Short mmCIF file of C-alpha atoms in Angstrom, two decimals:
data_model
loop_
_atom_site.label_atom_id
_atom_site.label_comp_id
_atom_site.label_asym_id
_atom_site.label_seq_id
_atom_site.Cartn_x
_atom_site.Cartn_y
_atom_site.Cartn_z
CA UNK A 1 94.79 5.76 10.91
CA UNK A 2 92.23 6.20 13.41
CA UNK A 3 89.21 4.00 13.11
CA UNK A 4 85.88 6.34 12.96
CA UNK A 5 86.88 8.76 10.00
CA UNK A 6 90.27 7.50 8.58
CA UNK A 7 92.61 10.26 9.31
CA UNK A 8 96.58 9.80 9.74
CA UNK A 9 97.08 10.12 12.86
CA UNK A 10 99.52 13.13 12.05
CA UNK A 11 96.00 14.30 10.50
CA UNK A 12 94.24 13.96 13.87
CA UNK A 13 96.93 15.50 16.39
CA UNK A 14 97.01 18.63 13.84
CA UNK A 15 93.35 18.84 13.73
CA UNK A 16 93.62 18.32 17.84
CA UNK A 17 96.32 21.40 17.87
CA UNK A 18 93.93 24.04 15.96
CA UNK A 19 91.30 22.99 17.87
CA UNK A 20 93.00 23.94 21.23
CA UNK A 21 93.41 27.69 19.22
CA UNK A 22 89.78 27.69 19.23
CA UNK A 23 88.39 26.05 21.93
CA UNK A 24 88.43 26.87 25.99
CA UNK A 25 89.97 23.27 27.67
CA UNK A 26 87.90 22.59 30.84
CA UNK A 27 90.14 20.51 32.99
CA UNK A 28 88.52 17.37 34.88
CA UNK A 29 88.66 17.68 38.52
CA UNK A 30 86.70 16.83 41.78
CA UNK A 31 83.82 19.52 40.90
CA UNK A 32 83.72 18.50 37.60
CA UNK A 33 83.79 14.61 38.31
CA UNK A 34 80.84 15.43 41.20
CA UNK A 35 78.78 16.82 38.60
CA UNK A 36 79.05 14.29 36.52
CA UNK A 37 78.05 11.76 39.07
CA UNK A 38 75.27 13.87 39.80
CA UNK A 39 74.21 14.00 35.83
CA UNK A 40 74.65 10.42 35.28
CA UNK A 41 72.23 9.68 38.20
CA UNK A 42 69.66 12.51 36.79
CA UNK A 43 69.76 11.35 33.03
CA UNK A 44 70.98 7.54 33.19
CA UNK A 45 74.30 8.99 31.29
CA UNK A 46 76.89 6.34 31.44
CA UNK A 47 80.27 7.77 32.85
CA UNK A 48 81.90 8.91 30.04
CA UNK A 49 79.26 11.22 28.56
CA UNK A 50 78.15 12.54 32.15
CA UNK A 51 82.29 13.61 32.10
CA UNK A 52 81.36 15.38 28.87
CA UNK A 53 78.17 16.91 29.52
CA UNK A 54 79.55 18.25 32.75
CA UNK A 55 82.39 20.05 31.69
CA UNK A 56 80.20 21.82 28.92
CA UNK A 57 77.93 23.04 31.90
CA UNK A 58 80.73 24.45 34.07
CA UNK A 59 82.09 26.06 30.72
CA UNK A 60 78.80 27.67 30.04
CA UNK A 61 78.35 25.99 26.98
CA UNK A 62 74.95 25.91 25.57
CA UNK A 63 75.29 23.67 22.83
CA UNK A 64 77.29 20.31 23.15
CA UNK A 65 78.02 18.84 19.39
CA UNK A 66 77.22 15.21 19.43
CA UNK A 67 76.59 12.09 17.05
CA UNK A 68 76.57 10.15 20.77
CA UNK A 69 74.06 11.81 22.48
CA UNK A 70 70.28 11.76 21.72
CA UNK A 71 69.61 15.26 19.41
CA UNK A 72 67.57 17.79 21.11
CA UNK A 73 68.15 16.81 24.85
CA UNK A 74 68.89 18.97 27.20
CA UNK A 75 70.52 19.01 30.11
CA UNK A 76 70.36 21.34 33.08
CA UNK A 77 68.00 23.62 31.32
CA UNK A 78 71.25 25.07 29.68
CA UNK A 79 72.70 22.79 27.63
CA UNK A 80 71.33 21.43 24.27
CA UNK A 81 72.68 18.31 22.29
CA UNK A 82 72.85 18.44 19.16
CA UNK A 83 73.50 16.13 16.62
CA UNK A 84 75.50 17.90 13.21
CA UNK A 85 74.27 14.52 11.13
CA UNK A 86 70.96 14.65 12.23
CA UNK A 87 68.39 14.80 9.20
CA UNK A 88 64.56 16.12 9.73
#
């Protein structure tokens, strides 16, 4: 099972399938991986979310689900984090 929300992992690769259907893939290459250098030096992101966050951007995206990432931030002046567990 994976560890965060106890799925099989045949659960989590058929969840991972439909959400391919739905979802546009951004690929990480040298544009994206510049960005994300740049992003992580702008917002003290550590690697990993700057990867994330970047991709959204080139992708358009203008909101970026995240239980990570602090609610409400946003990045770019495009892009807005937020959090689906967040409570007011």
């Amino acid at each position: 099972m994976t560890k965060k929300h106890k799925f099989l992992l045949s659960e989590a690769h058929e969840i991972s399938e439909s959400l391919l259907d739905l979802c546009e893939v951004v690929a990480v290459d040298e544009s994206t991986l510049r960005k994300a250098i740049d992003l992580a030096r702008r917002y003290s992101l550590s690697h990993w979310d700057s990867l994330i966050v970047a991709a959204a951007l080139i992708a358009n995206c203008e909101i970026l689900y995240s239980e990570d990432m602090q609610h409400g931030q946003i990045f770019d002046n495009q892009l807005t984090v937020v959090n689906p567990f967040y409570k007011t």
